[in-house]
Each structure stands twice: as C-alpha cells, then as structure tokens.
Coordinates of C-alpha atoms in Angstrom, one line a residue:
M1 CA 116.8 82.3 125.4
P2 CA 117.7 83.7 122.0
T3 CA 119.9 86.2 121.4
N4 CA 119.6 89.0 119.2
T5 CA 121.7 90.6 116.5
A6 CA 121.3 93.8 115.3
A7 CA 122.9 96.1 112.6
W8 CA 123.8 98.6 114.8
L9 CA 124.3 103.0 113.4
T10 CA 126.8 104.0 116.2
T11 CA 127.3 108.8 116.1
A12 CA 125.6 109.7 113.4
Q13 CA 126.4 109.3 109.5
A14 CA 128.4 106.5 110.9
H15 CA 129.1 104.5 108.0
P16 CA 128.4 101.1 106.9
L17 CA 126.2 100.0 110.1
D18 CA 128.3 97.9 113.1
L19 CA 127.1 94.8 113.2
Q20 CA 126.7 93.4 117.2
P21 CA 124.7 91.9 119.5
A22 CA 121.3 94.1 121.0
P23 CA 118.5 93.4 124.2
L24 CA 116.2 91.4 123.2
G25 CA 113.2 92.3 123.6
I26 CA 109.9 91.5 125.4
P27 CA 106.7 91.9 123.8
S28 CA 104.2 93.9 126.8
T29 CA 100.4 94.5 126.3
H30 CA 98.9 93.9 122.3
Q31 CA 103.2 93.4 121.7
I32 CA 104.6 90.4 119.4
L33 CA 108.2 89.1 119.5
V34 CA 108.5 88.1 115.9
K35 CA 111.8 86.0 114.2
T36 CA 112.9 88.3 111.6
H37 CA 112.6 87.2 107.6
A38 CA 112.8 89.5 105.3
V39 CA 114.2 93.1 105.8
A40 CA 112.8 96.5 103.8
I41 CA 114.8 99.4 102.5
N42 CA 113.0 102.8 103.3
P43 CA 114.4 106.4 101.9
I44 CA 113.6 107.4 105.7
D45 CA 116.5 104.5 106.4
T46 CA 118.9 106.4 104.4
K47 CA 118.3 110.5 105.1
L48 CA 118.8 109.8 108.7
Q49 CA 122.6 107.4 108.3
S50 CA 123.8 109.9 105.8
H51 CA 122.3 113.2 106.8
A52 CA 121.2 112.9 110.6
I53 CA 118.7 114.4 109.2
Y54 CA 116.3 114.0 112.9
P55 CA 117.8 114.1 116.5
L56 CA 118.5 110.2 117.6
T57 CA 120.6 108.9 120.6
Y58 CA 122.9 106.9 119.4
P59 CA 123.9 104.5 118.5
T60 CA 121.3 102.8 117.4
I61 CA 118.8 100.7 115.5
L62 CA 116.9 101.6 111.8
G63 CA 114.5 100.1 110.0
E64 CA 110.7 99.8 109.7
D65 CA 109.7 96.9 107.4
L66 CA 110.1 93.7 108.2
A67 CA 108.9 89.8 108.0
G68 CA 109.3 86.5 110.5
T69 CA 107.5 84.7 112.2
V70 CA 105.5 85.1 115.7
I71 CA 107.9 84.0 118.8
A72 CA 106.2 85.1 121.3
V73 CA 102.9 87.2 122.5
G74 CA 102.3 89.6 125.2
P75 CA 98.9 89.3 127.2
D76 CA 95.7 90.0 125.3
V77 CA 97.1 89.4 121.8
T78 CA 94.4 87.3 120.5
R79 CA 95.1 88.0 116.8
F80 CA 98.0 85.4 117.1
Q81 CA 99.8 83.3 118.2
P82 CA 103.8 81.7 118.4
G83 CA 104.5 80.3 115.0
D84 CA 102.2 82.3 113.1
R85 CA 103.9 84.0 109.5
V86 CA 102.9 88.3 109.8
L87 CA 104.1 91.2 108.6
G88 CA 104.4 94.2 110.4
C89 CA 105.5 98.5 111.0
S90 CA 107.6 98.4 112.9
A91 CA 106.6 101.7 115.6
G92 CA 110.4 102.1 116.6
F93 CA 110.8 105.4 115.3
A94 CA 108.3 106.4 117.6
T95 CA 108.7 105.1 121.4
Q96 CA 112.5 106.1 120.3
R97 CA 112.9 101.5 121.7
N98 CA 115.5 100.0 119.8
E99 CA 114.2 96.9 120.0
E100 CA 110.5 98.2 117.8
K101 CA 113.3 98.5 115.1
A102 CA 112.9 96.1 112.2
F103 CA 117.0 96.0 111.1
Q104 CA 117.5 93.3 113.5
T105 CA 117.3 89.2 113.7
Y106 CA 114.3 89.2 116.8
S107 CA 111.4 92.5 117.1
I108 CA 108.5 93.9 119.0
L109 CA 105.8 94.8 116.5
Q110 CA 103.0 96.7 118.3
S111 CA 99.8 94.6 116.9
N112 CA 97.6 96.1 115.8
L113 CA 100.7 97.8 112.9
A114 CA 100.8 93.8 112.0
C115 CA 98.9 91.5 109.4
P116 CA 99.2 87.5 108.8
I117 CA 101.0 86.9 105.8
P118 CA 98.8 83.8 103.6
A119 CA 100.5 80.6 103.1
S120 CA 100.8 81.4 98.9
I121 CA 103.5 85.1 99.7
S122 CA 107.0 84.6 100.6
F123 CA 108.3 86.4 103.3
E124 CA 110.2 88.8 100.9
S125 CA 107.2 90.2 99.3
A126 CA 105.6 90.5 102.2
V127 CA 108.2 93.0 103.5
V128 CA 107.1 95.6 100.6
L129 CA 104.1 95.7 102.6
P130 CA 104.2 97.2 105.5
L131 CA 105.8 101.6 105.8
G132 CA 104.0 101.6 103.1
V133 CA 100.6 100.3 103.8
A134 CA 100.7 102.3 106.9
T135 CA 102.4 105.4 104.8
A136 CA 99.1 105.5 101.8
A137 CA 96.6 104.8 105.1
A138 CA 97.8 107.7 107.2
G139 CA 97.4 110.3 104.4
L140 CA 94.8 109.2 103.4
F141 CA 92.4 107.7 105.8
N142 CA 93.2 110.1 109.5
P143 CA 90.1 113.0 109.9
D144 CA 92.8 115.2 109.4
L145 CA 94.2 114.6 106.0
L146 CA 92.0 112.9 102.9
N147 CA 89.6 111.9 105.4
L148 CA 88.1 109.2 103.2
Q149 CA 85.8 106.5 104.0
L150 CA 87.9 103.1 104.7
P151 CA 89.0 100.3 102.7
A152 CA 86.9 97.7 102.4
Q153 CA 87.0 93.8 101.5
P154 CA 84.5 92.8 98.3
A155 CA 85.0 96.8 97.8
P156 CA 81.6 99.5 98.9
P157 CA 80.3 101.0 96.1
P158 CA 81.7 103.3 94.0
T159 CA 82.2 106.6 96.0
G160 CA 81.6 109.5 92.8
K161 CA 84.9 111.0 93.5
T162 CA 88.7 110.7 92.6
L163 CA 91.6 111.4 93.5
L164 CA 95.7 112.6 92.3
V165 CA 98.3 109.6 93.2
W166 CA 100.9 111.7 91.9
G167 CA 103.6 108.7 92.2
G168 CA 102.1 106.2 91.6
A169 CA 104.6 103.8 90.7
S170 CA 106.9 104.4 94.0
S171 CA 106.1 102.1 97.0
V172 CA 103.9 104.6 98.8
G173 CA 101.9 105.2 96.0
C174 CA 101.3 101.5 95.1
N175 CA 99.6 101.4 97.8
A176 CA 98.2 103.9 97.8
I177 CA 96.1 103.5 94.6
Q178 CA 95.9 99.9 96.2
L179 CA 93.9 101.1 99.2
A180 CA 91.9 103.5 97.4
V181 CA 90.1 101.7 94.8
A182 CA 89.9 99.2 97.7
A183 CA 87.7 102.2 100.2
G184 CA 86.0 103.3 96.4
Y185 CA 87.4 105.4 94.7
E186 CA 88.5 106.1 91.4
V187 CA 92.2 106.9 90.9
I188 CA 94.1 108.8 88.6
A189 CA 97.7 108.8 88.7
T190 CA 101.3 109.8 87.3
A191 CA 104.5 108.1 86.8
S192 CA 106.9 107.3 84.8
P193 CA 106.3 105.6 81.6
K194 CA 107.6 102.4 81.5
N195 CA 105.6 102.4 85.1
F196 CA 102.8 102.9 83.2
A197 CA 101.0 99.4 83.3
A198 CA 102.3 98.1 86.3
V199 CA 100.0 101.6 87.9
K200 CA 97.1 100.6 86.5
S201 CA 97.5 96.2 87.1
L202 CA 97.0 98.3 91.7
G203 CA 93.7 99.8 90.0
A204 CA 94.5 103.0 88.6
A205 CA 92.2 104.3 85.4
Q206 CA 94.0 106.9 83.7
V207 CA 97.9 106.9 84.1
F208 CA 100.3 110.7 82.9
D209 CA 104.0 110.8 82.7
Y210 CA 104.6 113.9 85.6
H211 CA 108.1 114.0 82.8
S212 CA 105.3 115.8 80.8
A213 CA 105.9 119.7 80.4
T214 CA 101.3 119.8 80.3
V215 CA 101.4 116.9 82.4
V216 CA 99.1 119.8 84.4
A217 CA 97.0 120.2 81.8
E218 CA 96.5 116.9 81.2
L219 CA 95.1 116.1 84.9
V220 CA 93.3 119.8 84.7
A221 CA 92.0 118.0 81.3
A222 CA 90.5 114.0 83.0
F223 CA 89.7 116.1 86.1
E224 CA 86.8 117.7 83.8
G225 CA 83.2 116.9 85.3
K226 CA 85.2 114.6 88.1
A227 CA 84.6 115.1 91.7
S228 CA 87.7 115.4 93.0
A229 CA 87.9 113.6 96.7
G230 CA 91.7 115.7 97.1
V231 CA 95.4 114.6 96.0
Y232 CA 98.6 112.4 97.6
D233 CA 102.1 113.3 96.7
A234 CA 103.4 110.5 97.1
I235 CA 106.9 112.4 95.9
G236 CA 107.5 114.5 97.8
G237 CA 110.0 118.0 97.1
E238 CA 109.2 121.1 94.7
A239 CA 109.6 118.9 92.0
A240 CA 106.1 117.7 93.1
W241 CA 104.7 120.3 94.8
V242 CA 105.3 122.9 92.2
P243 CA 102.1 121.2 89.3
V244 CA 100.2 119.4 92.2
L245 CA 99.6 122.5 93.5
E246 CA 98.5 124.7 90.4
F247 CA 96.9 121.1 90.1
V248 CA 94.4 122.0 93.4
Q249 CA 93.9 125.5 92.1
R250 CA 92.5 124.3 88.8
T251 CA 90.5 122.8 89.3
E252 CA 87.0 122.0 91.0
G253 CA 86.6 119.9 94.5
G254 CA 88.7 118.2 97.2
K255 CA 91.6 121.2 98.1
M256 CA 93.5 119.3 100.7
V257 CA 97.3 117.5 99.4
A258 CA 99.0 115.0 102.1
T259 CA 102.1 114.6 100.8
V260 CA 105.7 112.7 102.3
T261 CA 108.1 115.3 103.1
R262 CA 107.5 117.8 105.4
G263 CA 109.7 121.4 103.9
F264 CA 107.0 123.2 101.3
A265 CA 106.1 126.3 101.8
S266 CA 101.7 127.4 102.6
P267 CA 99.9 127.0 99.9
P268 CA 97.9 129.0 98.1
G269 CA 94.4 130.5 99.7
G270 CA 92.1 128.3 99.9
V271 CA 94.5 125.0 99.7
V272 CA 95.9 123.1 102.4
M273 CA 99.1 121.3 102.2
R274 CA 100.0 119.1 105.7
Q275 CA 103.4 115.8 105.5
V276 CA 102.4 112.2 106.4
L277 CA 103.3 110.7 109.6
S278 CA 103.2 107.4 109.1
L279 CA 103.1 106.3 112.6
S280 CA 100.0 108.3 113.1
I281 CA 97.3 105.1 112.6
R282 CA 99.4 103.3 115.4
E283 CA 97.9 105.0 118.1
N284 CA 93.8 106.0 116.1
F285 CA 91.4 104.5 114.4
V286 CA 93.0 104.0 111.1
G287 CA 95.8 101.1 111.9
R288 CA 93.1 98.2 113.4
A289 CA 90.6 98.8 110.1
V290 CA 93.4 98.7 107.8
F291 CA 96.0 96.2 109.4
E292 CA 93.0 94.2 111.5
E293 CA 90.7 94.5 109.6
F294 CA 91.2 94.6 105.7
L295 CA 94.0 94.0 104.4
P296 CA 94.2 89.8 106.4
R297 CA 91.4 89.3 103.6
A298 CA 92.6 91.1 101.5
L299 CA 95.8 89.4 101.0
E300 CA 93.9 86.7 101.5
M301 CA 91.9 86.6 98.7
G302 CA 94.3 88.3 96.3
A303 CA 92.4 91.6 96.0
Y304 CA 95.8 93.4 97.2
V305 CA 98.8 92.4 96.5
P306 CA 102.6 93.5 97.6
A307 CA 103.9 95.8 95.9
P308 CA 106.5 97.4 94.9
E309 CA 108.2 94.4 93.2
P310 CA 111.0 93.1 95.6
L311 CA 114.1 94.1 94.4
V312 CA 116.5 91.4 96.8
V313 CA 119.6 92.4 97.6
G314 CA 121.3 89.4 100.2
R315 CA 120.7 87.6 102.9
G316 CA 122.2 89.0 106.0
L317 CA 122.0 91.6 108.2
E318 CA 125.1 92.2 106.6
C319 CA 123.2 92.5 103.7
V320 CA 121.4 95.8 105.0
Q321 CA 124.3 98.3 103.9
A322 CA 124.1 97.0 100.6
G323 CA 121.0 97.8 100.2
M324 CA 120.2 100.9 101.6
D325 CA 123.5 102.4 99.6
L326 CA 122.2 101.1 96.4
L327 CA 118.8 102.6 97.6
G328 CA 120.2 106.1 98.3
R329 CA 121.3 105.5 94.7
G330 CA 117.8 105.3 93.3
V331 CA 115.2 102.3 92.0
S332 CA 112.4 102.4 90.3
N333 CA 108.5 100.6 90.8
Q334 CA 111.2 98.7 93.5
K335 CA 111.9 98.5 97.3
V336 CA 114.8 96.9 98.4
V337 CA 114.6 94.0 99.9
V338 CA 117.3 91.5 102.8
V339 CA 116.2 88.6 103.3
L340 CA 117.7 86.8 107.3

C-alpha cells in the first residue's frame, strides 16, 4: 500500500503548514482515490489559516482543487478506472473528513465532482478549474439562486436573457462566464482594464471597468432593452455589493444576486441576495449535470478552457505554504498552483 503525506494545519492560525504522514483514504460508494499531481490554492484556504474564519477540528488539512491519476474506485463507480487522469473538487470542507481534502499526496473525490482530463490539457492547467466550476455552477444553476437553464455542448439556442458577472477575471468569474454562455445566456462582465481581453476571450459580450466611478451608469445603459437574468457577484464585499445592488435597483428583470461571500446586509425591497455554497451541488442535480454531463465533452472539444492561467509556484507539498502566502498578497487573473 502507498504511504500518504499531507500539509497539516496543526492548530488555529499555525504557520507554516506542517508536512506529516496522513491516513490513506479508501474510496466508498461513488468515490475515487486519486494520486495528486497538482493542487490549486483558493482564498478560502488563506482565510482558514490566517483568520480561522470557521470552526475546525485540528490538526486538519486544507485544499479543494486537485488534479491527478485515479488509483482505485469505490463501489458503483463506472465513469472512472485506475489510470484515468482527472480533475476534481474535494468535498472535505463539507464532510469534515481529512481524506477528502486536497493538500496531500492521495485524496478521495466524489465521482460527481470529478471530470476526466483530456490528453491536450496538463495537470497544472486542469487544476485551476474544480472549485471555480463548482462555485460558478452553484450560483448559476441552483434553484434557490439564479436558477438558469443548464449548460450543454453544443450550446443551446440563445435564451434572450443577459447575465451580469461582477469580477469576470477572477477564478469564479472566468467559470461563471463560460458556463452561462454554454447555457445560452449573453454575459456582460466587469474587470480591470488589463483583463478585458482575457474576459472577452471567454465569451463576455461586453466588459466594463469596475473601478470606474460611472460603472453603474454604464452597465445600466448596456442593459437597456435587455432582459436581465440577474447578477453573479464573483468578488463579494462592500466594494462589489454597493454597485451591484444599485445596478439591480436601476434595471428591469432579474432581481437575484448570487454572491460568493457572506456578511451582507438585507438588500433593498424587491432584491434578493444569497451566498453561493459551492459544495451544495454535490447533493443535487447540478453536480452531475456539470461535472458528468457537460464538462467532459466541452473540455475534449475545446469549447471550455481552463481559466484563469495557472501560476506555478513550485513542486512538492512543501511549496503549498509559499503559494498560500503569495495568494494572500494578491494575484490578478491567475490561479496559484503547486505541482506534486
């Protein structure tokens, strides 16, 4: 049996992460065991370490994004077999099982949150996708959020509706744009001017500078005569909520705002704002529809691309801490990746 190693967060706010042996997970029903070849780092990882924003049982392992090779499959798994290259979103943050977290040599994935990696895509490129896809999909397609129609390959006929994605160059924003376009929606996005071209390349019809003092007026004008499908806020915080809520109040159509962070005040009358919970899709139809039915073919056909670009900071679990520190200082239109 192989031996497993993990980057442990030993106590609240401990720094650096501690490399120590870890139990080797055994895949149960609808699970796969993966040898990790690349992990990506997300803002939630840095917040959990530096601010202990959620109660955790220590020592614990962090990490949601991984790409690697299937080693074993659990009962009833037919989509994968040993040797397959896969990307996946770890469910450990919801299950509280360390075996289901990413920052380790071997990790357990739920099969409905995993997707084959085409031969044309490297592990370090593929690993930018999982949590971004899951978060975007939860906000876009869950019935209690934006409740958009599901994506398909080839894309369905245009719905005639337009979605605003606030923060289109972020990891979640990149995936929200691609998923919404693949579901038949026009997308208008915001980003920094330096990222306009990248955001448009993902399918956004128009992009506006969210730093501009007139951005809300510009967006209202862009949506004139359009049927709004609502807003996906991929940034969160007051800097996003204030203009987003003003935009929704000044436009006709969808009054739902899906946002990636919590802590917002009750929105004005007629507007609904709800936090996106990424792992909610592991228990409903959305995970299967996106990770099983849509994404594999879309990646294989080149109709969906890994975005944003990976920023590889090193090789080995010992580099995860450096990656977390770098992300904490801030990156733009990149995803911090460590190759194992």
